[in-house]
């Protein structure tokens, strides 16, 4: 089972940027599809962005054009570059590694955007 550790969250003003990182354990990282999800208080967890093992990406509608997901297989790390942040982006952001429909989750990192 892959272990995931997120970092890079914090407090930022609206319009600012943050980059989240998710470091994975093990030697199978390049075979996983990776995703970033978020959950705001009182809301369901939602997809932010995901990237396949081949590098194809897709994004949740509210972040298209503002967020970019990328991966570095040599470093076993997936990134989420978040630009033009809005207060509604405030949530706990979770990294996920997906294989054969099974999700492995990180512990999450808080992102707070002040207006």
Short mmCIF file of C-alpha atoms in Angstrom, two decimals:
data_model
loop_
_atom_site.label_atom_id
_atom_site.label_comp_id
_atom_site.label_asym_id
_atom_site.label_seq_id
_atom_site.Cartn_x
_atom_site.Cartn_y
_atom_site.Cartn_z
CA UNK A 1 0.00 0.00 0.00
CA UNK A 2 1.37 3.38 -0.98
CA UNK A 3 1.86 6.05 1.71
CA UNK A 4 1.15 9.66 0.75
CA UNK A 5 2.29 12.83 2.49
CA UNK A 6 0.94 16.21 1.41
CA UNK A 7 2.63 19.54 2.06
CA UNK A 8 2.44 23.15 0.95
CA UNK A 9 -0.89 24.25 2.36
CA UNK A 10 -1.35 27.45 4.28
CA UNK A 11 -3.04 30.83 4.43
CA UNK A 12 -3.02 33.06 1.35
CA UNK A 13 -4.88 36.14 0.23
CA UNK A 14 -7.36 36.01 -2.62
CA UNK A 15 -5.55 36.24 -5.94
CA UNK A 16 -2.45 34.58 -4.54
CA UNK A 17 -0.80 31.26 -5.34
CA UNK A 18 0.22 28.08 -3.57
CA UNK A 19 1.87 24.88 -4.69
CA UNK A 20 0.91 21.64 -3.02
CA UNK A 21 3.16 18.60 -3.08
CA UNK A 22 2.36 14.97 -2.43
CA UNK A 23 5.24 12.57 -1.86
CA UNK A 24 4.57 8.87 -2.29
CA UNK A 25 6.40 5.87 -0.91
CA UNK A 26 7.38 2.77 -2.80
CA UNK A 27 8.52 1.87 -6.28
CA UNK A 28 5.17 1.71 -8.05
CA UNK A 29 4.40 5.45 -8.16
CA UNK A 30 4.68 5.77 -11.93
CA UNK A 31 1.92 3.20 -12.40
CA UNK A 32 -0.64 5.04 -10.29
CA UNK A 33 -3.14 7.59 -11.47
CA UNK A 34 -2.85 10.47 -9.02
CA UNK A 35 -5.44 12.99 -7.96
CA UNK A 36 -6.07 15.99 -5.80
CA UNK A 37 -9.42 16.24 -4.05
CA UNK A 38 -10.74 18.78 -1.58
CA UNK A 39 -13.35 18.95 1.11
CA UNK A 40 -14.76 22.14 2.56
CA UNK A 41 -16.67 22.17 5.86
CA UNK A 42 -20.16 20.78 5.42
CA UNK A 43 -19.50 19.74 1.83
CA UNK A 44 -18.67 16.50 0.06
CA UNK A 45 -15.19 15.71 -1.11
CA UNK A 46 -14.77 16.77 -4.73
CA UNK A 47 -12.27 16.21 -7.50
CA UNK A 48 -9.86 19.06 -8.11
CA UNK A 49 -7.53 17.49 -10.66
CA UNK A 50 -6.11 14.15 -11.66
CA UNK A 51 -3.30 12.88 -13.82
CA UNK A 52 -2.94 9.42 -15.30
CA UNK A 53 0.20 7.33 -15.35
CA UNK A 54 0.63 8.49 -18.95
CA UNK A 55 0.33 12.16 -18.05
CA UNK A 56 -3.20 12.93 -19.23
CA UNK A 57 -4.97 15.43 -17.01
CA UNK A 58 -8.46 16.56 -16.20
CA UNK A 59 -9.84 19.17 -13.81
CA UNK A 60 -12.90 20.02 -11.82
CA UNK A 61 -14.90 22.76 -13.47
CA UNK A 62 -14.33 25.40 -10.84
CA UNK A 63 -10.52 25.25 -11.09
CA UNK A 64 -9.99 24.97 -14.84
CA UNK A 65 -7.54 27.56 -16.07
CA UNK A 66 -6.32 28.35 -12.55
CA UNK A 67 -4.85 25.08 -11.24
CA UNK A 68 -2.29 22.78 -12.84
CA UNK A 69 -1.50 19.22 -11.82
CA UNK A 70 1.85 17.65 -12.68
CA UNK A 71 3.94 14.69 -11.63
CA UNK A 72 7.62 13.88 -11.33
CA UNK A 73 8.01 10.11 -11.38
CA UNK A 74 11.72 10.35 -10.56
CA UNK A 75 10.79 12.05 -7.27
CA UNK A 76 7.62 10.04 -6.59
CA UNK A 77 5.79 13.34 -6.27
CA UNK A 78 2.66 14.94 -7.67
CA UNK A 79 2.10 18.69 -7.55
CA UNK A 80 -0.83 21.04 -7.67
CA UNK A 81 -0.03 24.59 -8.70
CA UNK A 82 -2.88 26.85 -7.63
CA UNK A 83 -3.10 30.36 -9.02
CA UNK A 84 -5.70 33.12 -8.74
CA UNK A 85 -6.98 31.59 -5.54
CA UNK A 86 -10.47 32.47 -4.34
CA UNK A 87 -12.04 32.26 -0.88
CA UNK A 88 -14.21 29.41 -2.18
CA UNK A 89 -11.04 27.36 -2.73
CA UNK A 90 -10.71 27.11 1.06
CA UNK A 91 -10.73 23.42 2.00
CA UNK A 92 -8.65 20.50 3.13
CA UNK A 93 -6.82 19.18 0.08
CA UNK A 94 -6.17 15.46 -0.18
CA UNK A 95 -3.84 13.56 -2.44
CA UNK A 96 -4.93 10.18 -3.77
CA UNK A 97 -3.18 7.34 -5.55
CA UNK A 98 -5.54 5.21 -7.59
CA UNK A 99 -4.95 1.71 -8.83
CA UNK A 100 -7.63 -0.66 -10.16
CA UNK A 101 -10.28 1.56 -8.62
CA UNK A 102 -8.75 1.47 -5.16
CA UNK A 103 -7.98 4.83 -3.56
CA UNK A 104 -5.10 5.44 -1.17
CA UNK A 105 -5.40 8.79 0.62
CA UNK A 106 -3.00 11.15 2.25
CA UNK A 107 -3.78 12.92 5.51
CA UNK A 108 -4.69 16.20 3.87
CA UNK A 109 -3.36 19.75 4.00
CA UNK A 110 -5.38 22.84 4.85
CA UNK A 111 -5.65 25.66 2.33
CA UNK A 112 -7.27 28.86 3.51
CA UNK A 113 -7.88 31.79 1.18
CA UNK A 114 -8.76 35.10 2.81
CA UNK A 115 -10.81 37.75 1.06
#
